[in-house]
Amino acid sequence: MYEEIKRRLRGSIAPVITPFDKNLEVDVKGIENLVNWHIESGSHGISVCGTTGEPSSLTVEERELVMETAIKTAKGRVPVAPGTGSANQKETLHLTKRAQEMGADAALVIVPYYNKPNQQALYDHFKTVADSVDIPIVVYNIPGRTATNLEVKTLARLAEDCKNIIGVKESNKDFEHVNRVLLHCGRDFLLYSGIELLCYPMLAIGGAGHISATANITPKEVADLYNLWVEGKVDKALELHYKLMPLNDVLFKETNPGPLKAAMGMMGKINPALRPPMGPPSEPLERELRETLQSYGLVEQVIKS
């Protein structure tokens, strides 16, 4: 039933930021522009309202607006898998059902954050969400943000018992853990890297692609990392992996998406506003961001007289 979407939902699934206008309201036109830019640049899919999209700073109604805008703008050109999870199960169920009603291709559902449920509670939560919809579910495991790690055995139970749980985004620096995901969940289970420096290694062990915040800066290159790998151009993919590393590093020296939005502002892509309590990067990091973007030819170098 889900084979077609499992075939399509591969490669660079761009986790699009949520742009705000000068009044800190959701910039709908900005979302449309970004989604079109990603598709034109070669991104293989779109995700909104994930960590990079600041979902905890959005109301439920705003998250629905962002999801609907992305889905309508994509017009089926690439799959759209919005983030629908939260720390509140009722809210998660509502947003996941709304994503299905809007025509999303899948939903990205995060491990509930802050409340730290045990493994059985996590199983029950995800099974409840999966059973409530027909839409495919990609679980989102990001222990650094949620303070809880979804263990491989729990994920394997979910993959076995819920046929619409088709994959996982692992923002998990434990590379042994992510290897065991495919061992226990099956090699056809979709495994995405959410850690920028693990995008290339994840492909090497059988991953389906990556959901990398850096795609907001260099969508073509992040997509090409996957393209080169599947084309068998391993040396070129490895070269691109190392070429992107300085950019990946600087974007995560402070909490995402602060540096990312600042960089996109320097590129003229968005108004770089974040909603409080998030704030702009420190002045030293601002300078480092600009210098890094200049080194990639993404912004012009200012020549002082």
C-alpha positions as a LaTeX table, in Angstrom:
\begin{tabular}{lrrr}
\hline
Residue & $x$ (\AA) & $y$ (\AA) & $z$ (\AA) \\
\hline
Met1 & 0.00 & 0.00 & 0.00 \\
Tyr2 & 2.85 & 2.36 & 0.81 \\
Glu3 & 5.40 & 1.17 & $-1.74$ \\
Glu4 & 4.95 & 4.13 & $-4.09$ \\
Ile5 & 5.56 & 6.77 & $-1.42$ \\
Lys6 & 8.50 & 4.74 & $-0.08$ \\
Arg7 & 9.97 & 4.88 & $-3.57$ \\
Arg8 & 9.39 & 8.64 & $-3.92$ \\
Leu9 & 10.31 & 9.78 & $-0.42$ \\
Arg10 & 14.05 & 9.46 & $-0.90$ \\
Gly11 & 16.94 & 11.86 & $-1.26$ \\
Ser12 & 17.17 & 15.35 & 0.20 \\
Ile13 & 13.93 & 16.16 & 2.03 \\
Ala14 & 14.45 & 19.86 & 2.71 \\
Pro15 & 13.38 & 20.96 & 6.23 \\
Val16 & 12.15 & 24.41 & 5.24 \\
Ile17 & 12.40 & 27.25 & 7.77 \\
Thr18 & 9.31 & 29.25 & 8.74 \\
Pro19 & 9.84 & 32.85 & 7.58 \\
Phe20 & 8.30 & 35.69 & 9.60 \\
Asp21 & 7.56 & 39.22 & 8.47 \\
Lys22 & 8.65 & 42.36 & 10.33 \\
Asn23 & 5.69 & 41.93 & 12.70 \\
Leu24 & 6.73 & 38.32 & 13.44 \\
Glu25 & 3.70 & 36.94 & 11.61 \\
Val26 & 4.02 & 33.91 & 9.34 \\
Asp27 & 5.16 & 35.07 & 5.89 \\
Val28 & 2.99 & 33.00 & 3.55 \\
Lys29 & 4.53 & 34.44 & 0.39 \\
Gly30 & 7.94 & 33.71 & 1.83 \\
Ile31 & 7.01 & 30.05 & 2.31 \\
Glu32 & 5.79 & 29.84 & $-1.28$ \\
Asn33 & 9.04 & 31.36 & $-2.56$ \\
Leu34 & 11.18 & 28.98 & $-0.51$ \\
Val35 & 9.25 & 25.86 & $-1.51$ \\
Asn36 & 9.52 & 26.81 & $-5.19$ \\
Trp37 & 13.24 & 27.56 & $-4.80$ \\
His38 & 13.86 & 24.17 & $-3.19$ \\
Ile39 & 12.02 & 22.30 & $-5.91$ \\
Glu40 & 13.73 & 24.26 & $-8.68$ \\
Ser41 & 17.10 & 23.61 & $-7.00$ \\
Gly42 & 16.58 & 19.84 & $-7.01$ \\
Ser43 & 15.39 & 19.02 & $-3.48$ \\
His44 & 13.63 & 15.66 & $-3.61$ \\
Gly45 & 10.99 & 16.52 & $-1.02$ \\
Ile46 & 9.74 & 19.17 & 1.38 \\
Ser47 & 9.18 & 19.13 & 5.12 \\
Val48 & 7.86 & 22.04 & 7.18 \\
Cys49 & 7.24 & 22.49 & 10.90 \\
Gly50 & 10.15 & 20.30 & 11.92 \\
Thr51 & 12.81 & 21.57 & 14.33 \\
Thr52 & 14.17 & 23.97 & 11.72 \\
Gly53 & 10.67 & 25.35 & 11.18 \\
Glu54 & 10.29 & 26.53 & 14.82 \\
Pro55 & 7.05 & 24.61 & 15.48 \\
Ser56 & 7.14 & 25.28 & 19.23 \\
Ser57 & 6.90 & 29.01 & 18.41 \\
Leu58 & 3.81 & 28.50 & 16.25 \\
Thr59 & 0.18 & 28.13 & 17.26 \\
Val60 & $-1.73$ & 25.08 & 16.03 \\
Glu61 & $-3.52$ & 27.33 & 13.52 \\
Glu62 & $-0.22$ & 28.68 & 12.25 \\
Arg63 & 1.20 & 25.20 & 11.84 \\
Glu64 & $-1.86$ & 24.30 & 9.78 \\
Leu65 & $-1.30$ & 27.42 & 7.66 \\
Val66 & 2.35 & 26.56 & 7.05 \\
Met67 & 1.51 & 22.94 & 6.15 \\
Glu68 & $-1.29$ & 23.94 & 3.80 \\
Thr69 & 0.84 & 26.57 & 2.09 \\
Ala70 & 3.69 & 24.11 & 1.48 \\
Ile71 & 1.39 & 21.38 & 0.15 \\
Lys72 & $-0.49$ & 23.73 & $-2.17$ \\
Thr73 & 2.74 & 25.28 & $-3.45$ \\
Ala74 & 4.44 & 21.95 & $-4.11$ \\
Lys75 & 1.46 & 20.87 & $-6.24$ \\
Gly76 & 2.62 & 17.25 & $-6.19$ \\
Arg77 & 5.95 & 18.03 & $-7.84$ \\
Val78 & 7.76 & 16.47 & $-4.88$ \\
Pro79 & 6.48 & 14.71 & $-1.75$ \\
Val80 & 5.61 & 16.86 & 1.27 \\
Ala81 & 6.05 & 15.43 & 4.77 \\
Pro82 & 5.22 & 18.10 & 7.36 \\
Gly83 & 6.11 & 17.80 & 11.02 \\
Thr84 & 2.95 & 17.13 & 13.01 \\
Gly85 & 4.26 & 16.06 & 16.40 \\
Ser86 & 4.41 & 17.83 & 19.74 \\
Ala87 & 4.60 & 17.05 & 23.46 \\
Asn88 & 0.78 & 16.92 & 23.50 \\
Gln89 & $-0.81$ & 13.78 & 22.06 \\
Lys90 & $-4.17$ & 15.41 & 21.34 \\
Glu91 & $-2.40$ & 18.16 & 19.39 \\
Thr92 & $-0.27$ & 15.60 & 17.54 \\
Leu93 & $-3.35$ & 13.61 & 16.53 \\
His94 & $-5.11$ & 16.76 & 15.33 \\
Leu95 & $-2.18$ & 17.98 & 13.23 \\
Thr96 & $-1.49$ & 14.54 & 11.75 \\
Lys97 & $-5.13$ & 14.15 & 10.73 \\
Arg98 & $-5.11$ & 17.65 & 9.25 \\
Ala99 & $-1.97$ & 16.83 & 7.27 \\
Gln100 & $-3.76$ & 13.83 & 5.79 \\
Glu101 & $-6.83$ & 15.94 & 4.95 \\
Met102 & $-4.63$ & 18.53 & 3.24 \\
Gly103 & $-3.05$ & 15.92 & 1.00 \\
Ala104 & 0.38 & 15.53 & 2.61 \\
Asp105 & 2.33 & 12.52 & 1.37 \\
Ala106 & 3.53 & 11.58 & 4.86 \\
Ala107 & 3.85 & 13.04 & 8.34 \\
Leu108 & 7.02 & 13.52 & 10.35 \\
Val109 & 6.18 & 12.83 & 14.01 \\
Ile110 & 8.72 & 13.73 & 16.67 \\
Val111 & 9.38 & 11.81 & 19.87 \\
Pro112 & 7.48 & 13.84 & 22.51 \\
Tyr113 & 9.83 & 16.32 & 24.13 \\
Tyr114 & 10.28 & 17.51 & 27.71 \\
Asn115 & 8.01 & 14.94 & 29.38 \\
Lys116 & 10.45 & 12.01 & 28.82 \\
Pro117 & 8.08 & 9.00 & 28.41 \\
Asn118 & 9.49 & 5.50 & 28.85 \\
Gln119 & 9.78 & 3.05 & 25.94 \\
Gln120 & 6.35 & 1.46 & 26.41 \\
Ala121 & 4.73 & 4.90 & 26.57 \\
Leu122 & 6.57 & 5.88 & 23.39 \\
Tyr123 & 5.32 & 2.72 & 21.68 \\
Asp124 & 1.75 & 3.44 & 22.79 \\
His125 & 2.00 & 7.06 & 21.65 \\
Phe126 & 3.24 & 6.32 & 18.16 \\
Lys127 & 0.86 & 3.40 & 17.69 \\
Thr128 & $-2.05$ & 5.66 & 18.68 \\
Val129 & $-0.96$ & 8.26 & 16.12 \\
Ala130 & $-0.35$ & 5.70 & 13.38 \\
Asp131 & $-3.70$ & 3.97 & 13.97 \\
Ser132 & $-5.55$ & 7.29 & 13.73 \\
Val133 & $-4.61$ & 7.93 & 10.08 \\
Asp134 & $-3.85$ & 6.18 & 6.80 \\
Ile135 & $-1.04$ & 8.59 & 5.96 \\
Pro136 & 2.52 & 7.19 & 6.14 \\
Ile137 & 4.42 & 8.14 & 9.30 \\
Val138 & 8.13 & 8.92 & 9.58 \\
Val139 & 9.19 & 8.88 & 13.22 \\
Tyr140 & 11.56 & 11.68 & 14.25 \\
Asn141 & 14.14 & 10.71 & 16.87 \\
Ile142 & 16.22 & 13.64 & 18.15 \\
Pro143 & 17.48 & 12.85 & 21.66 \\
Gly144 & 19.41 & 16.11 & 21.96 \\
Arg145 & 16.15 & 18.06 & 21.80 \\
Thr146 & 13.69 & 15.64 & 23.42 \\
Ala147 & 15.91 & 14.25 & 26.22 \\
Thr148 & 14.55 & 10.81 & 25.28 \\
Asn149 & 15.98 & 8.26 & 22.85 \\
Leu150 & 13.59 & 5.99 & 20.96 \\
Glu151 & 15.36 & 2.66 & 21.29 \\
Val152 & 15.81 & 0.43 & 18.25 \\
Lys153 & 13.74 & $-2.40$ & 19.73 \\
Thr154 & 10.83 & $-0.02$ & 20.32 \\
Leu155 & 11.07 & 1.30 & 16.75 \\
Ala156 & 11.23 & $-2.27$ & 15.41 \\
Arg157 & 8.01 & $-3.13$ & 17.30 \\
Leu158 & 6.31 & $-0.11$ & 15.78 \\
Ala159 & 7.52 & $-0.96$ & 12.26 \\
Glu160 & 6.16 & $-4.49$ & 12.69 \\
Asp161 & 2.81 & $-3.52$ & 14.23 \\
Cys162 & 2.05 & $-0.32$ & 12.27 \\
Lys163 & 2.37 & $-0.77$ & 8.53 \\
Asn164 & 2.10 & 2.98 & 7.92 \\
Ile165 & 5.23 & 3.67 & 10.02 \\
Ile166 & 7.60 & 3.54 & 7.07 \\
Gly167 & 10.75 & 5.23 & 8.31 \\
Val168 & 12.67 & 7.30 & 10.81 \\
Lys169 & 14.62 & 10.54 & 10.81 \\
Glu170 & 17.55 & 9.88 & 13.12 \\
Ser171 & 19.10 & 13.05 & 14.53 \\
Asn172 & 21.22 & 10.72 & 16.56 \\
Lys173 & 25.00 & 10.94 & 16.79 \\
Asp174 & 25.21 & 7.31 & 17.90 \\
Phe175 & 26.15 & 5.69 & 14.59 \\
Glu176 & 25.94 & 2.21 & 16.09 \\
His177 & 22.29 & 2.95 & 16.91 \\
Val178 & 21.43 & 3.98 & 13.35 \\
Asn179 & 23.13 & 0.88 & 11.92 \\
Arg180 & 20.94 & $-1.29$ & 14.12 \\
Val181 & 17.80 & 0.50 & 12.88 \\
Leu182 & 18.10 & $-1.13$ & 9.47 \\
Leu183 & 19.22 & $-4.44$ & 10.96 \\
His184 & 16.11 & $-4.72$ & 13.14 \\
Cys185 & 13.53 & $-2.76$ & 11.12 \\
Gly186 & 14.51 & $-4.18$ & 7.73 \\
Arg187 & 16.60 & $-2.82$ & 4.90 \\
Asp188 & 13.53 & $-1.40$ & 3.16 \\
Phe189 & 12.72 & 0.78 & 6.19 \\
Leu190 & 13.41 & 4.43 & 5.29 \\
Leu191 & 16.32 & 5.78 & 7.32 \\
Tyr192 & 17.11 & 9.50 & 7.04 \\
Ser193 & 20.00 & 11.37 & 8.56 \\
Gly194 & 19.13 & 14.45 & 10.58 \\
Ile195 & 22.79 & 15.00 & 11.49 \\
Glu196 & 24.60 & 16.94 & 8.76 \\
Leu197 & 27.96 & 15.19 & 9.09 \\
Leu198 & 26.26 & 11.80 & 8.94 \\
Cys199 & 24.36 & 12.39 & 5.69 \\
Tyr200 & 27.05 & 10.70 & 3.59 \\
Pro201 & 27.81 & 7.85 & 6.03 \\
Met202 & 24.08 & 7.12 & 6.38 \\
Leu203 & 23.82 & 6.57 & 2.63 \\
Ala204 & 26.70 & 4.11 & 2.82 \\
Ile205 & 24.81 & 1.84 & 5.24 \\
Gly206 & 21.60 & 1.89 & 3.18 \\
Gly207 & 19.91 & 5.11 & 4.22 \\
Ala208 & 17.10 & 6.61 & 2.15 \\
Gly209 & 18.48 & 10.14 & 2.25 \\
His210 & 18.69 & 13.08 & 4.61 \\
Ile211 & 16.64 & 15.85 & 6.17 \\
Ser212 & 19.40 & 18.41 & 6.52 \\
Ala213 & 18.98 & 22.03 & 7.62 \\
Thr214 & 21.91 & 22.98 & 5.37 \\
Ala215 & 19.59 & 22.41 & 2.41 \\
Asn216 & 18.12 & 25.82 & 3.27 \\
Ile217 & 21.44 & 27.37 & 2.23 \\
Thr218 & 22.68 & 25.07 & $-0.56$ \\
Pro219 & 19.70 & 22.98 & $-1.70$ \\
Lys220 & 21.33 & 21.85 & $-4.94$ \\
Glu221 & 24.51 & 20.62 & $-3.29$ \\
Val222 & 22.69 & 18.80 & $-0.50$ \\
Ala223 & 20.48 & 17.10 & $-3.10$ \\
Asp224 & 23.53 & 16.31 & $-5.24$ \\
Leu225 & 25.10 & 14.44 & $-2.33$ \\
Tyr226 & 22.30 & 11.89 & $-2.68$ \\
Asn227 & 22.25 & 12.02 & $-6.50$ \\
Leu228 & 25.98 & 11.30 & $-6.78$ \\
Trp229 & 25.70 & 8.40 & $-4.38$ \\
Val230 & 22.84 & 6.66 & $-6.21$ \\
Glu231 & 24.61 & 7.27 & $-9.53$ \\
Gly232 & 27.59 & 5.37 & $-8.17$ \\
Lys233 & 29.86 & 8.43 & $-8.22$ \\
Val234 & 31.18 & 7.67 & $-4.78$ \\
Asp235 & 34.38 & 9.72 & $-4.99$ \\
Lys236 & 32.48 & 12.83 & $-6.06$ \\
Ala237 & 29.91 & 12.31 & $-3.31$ \\
Leu238 & 32.71 & 12.01 & $-0.75$ \\
Glu239 & 34.36 & 15.16 & $-2.10$ \\
Leu240 & 31.05 & 17.04 & $-1.76$ \\
His241 & 30.63 & 15.70 & 1.78 \\
Tyr242 & 33.89 & 17.32 & 2.82 \\
Lys243 & 33.22 & 20.48 & 0.81 \\
Leu244 & 29.99 & 21.04 & 2.77 \\
Met245 & 31.56 & 20.33 & 6.16 \\
Pro246 & 32.70 & 23.90 & 7.06 \\
Leu247 & 29.22 & 25.21 & 6.23 \\
Asn248 & 27.58 & 22.44 & 8.25 \\
Asp249 & 29.83 & 23.23 & 11.19 \\
Val250 & 29.20 & 26.98 & 11.34 \\
Leu251 & 25.42 & 26.60 & 11.05 \\
Phe252 & 25.32 & 24.60 & 14.30 \\
Lys253 & 27.68 & 26.59 & 16.52 \\
Glu254 & 24.58 & 28.00 & 18.17 \\
Thr255 & 21.05 & 26.63 & 18.36 \\
Asn256 & 19.35 & 25.90 & 15.04 \\
Pro257 & 17.70 & 27.76 & 13.29 \\
Gly258 & 19.30 & 30.94 & 14.66 \\
Pro259 & 22.51 & 30.82 & 12.60 \\
Leu260 & 20.63 & 29.37 & 9.64 \\
Lys261 & 18.11 & 32.21 & 9.49 \\
Ala262 & 20.88 & 34.79 & 9.91 \\
Ala263 & 22.74 & 33.24 & 6.98 \\
Met264 & 19.60 & 33.19 & 4.82 \\
Gly265 & 19.07 & 36.84 & 5.68 \\
Met266 & 22.61 & 37.63 & 4.50 \\
Met267 & 21.78 & 35.84 & 1.24 \\
Gly268 & 18.64 & 37.95 & 0.82 \\
Lys269 & 16.33 & 34.94 & 1.00 \\
Ile270 & 14.29 & 35.92 & 4.06 \\
Asn271 & 13.75 & 38.40 & 6.84 \\
Pro272 & 15.93 & 36.58 & 9.44 \\
Ala273 & 13.55 & 37.15 & 12.35 \\
Leu274 & 13.06 & 34.50 & 15.02 \\
Arg275 & 10.28 & 34.47 & 17.56 \\
Pro276 & 11.34 & 34.92 & 21.19 \\
Pro277 & 12.67 & 33.30 & 23.23 \\
Met278 & 14.95 & 32.51 & 20.30 \\
Gly279 & 17.26 & 35.33 & 19.30 \\
Pro280 & 19.90 & 36.14 & 16.67 \\
Pro281 & 23.41 & 34.66 & 16.78 \\
Ser282 & 26.19 & 36.34 & 18.72 \\
Glu283 & 28.23 & 39.01 & 16.90 \\
Pro284 & 31.32 & 36.77 & 16.55 \\
Leu285 & 29.21 & 34.04 & 14.97 \\
Glu286 & 27.51 & 36.58 & 12.67 \\
Arg287 & 30.97 & 37.51 & 11.36 \\
Glu288 & 31.96 & 33.87 & 10.98 \\
Leu289 & 28.73 & 33.11 & 9.13 \\
Arg290 & 29.31 & 35.92 & 6.66 \\
Glu291 & 32.93 & 34.88 & 6.09 \\
Thr292 & 31.87 & 31.28 & 5.53 \\
Leu293 & 29.14 & 32.28 & 3.08 \\
Gln294 & 31.66 & 34.43 & 1.24 \\
Ser295 & 34.05 & 31.50 & 0.97 \\
Tyr296 & 31.27 & 29.51 & $-0.75$ \\
Gly297 & 30.40 & 32.42 & $-3.04$ \\
Leu298 & 26.94 & 32.71 & $-1.50$ \\
Val299 & 27.28 & 36.38 & $-0.56$ \\
Glu300 & 29.47 & 39.08 & $-2.03$ \\
Gln301 & 32.61 & 40.05 & $-0.21$ \\
Val302 & 32.63 & 43.63 & 0.95 \\
Ile303 & 35.85 & 45.32 & $-0.10$ \\
Lys304 & 36.88 & 47.99 & 2.38 \\
Ser305 & 38.48 & 51.13 & 0.91 \\
\hline
\end{tabular}
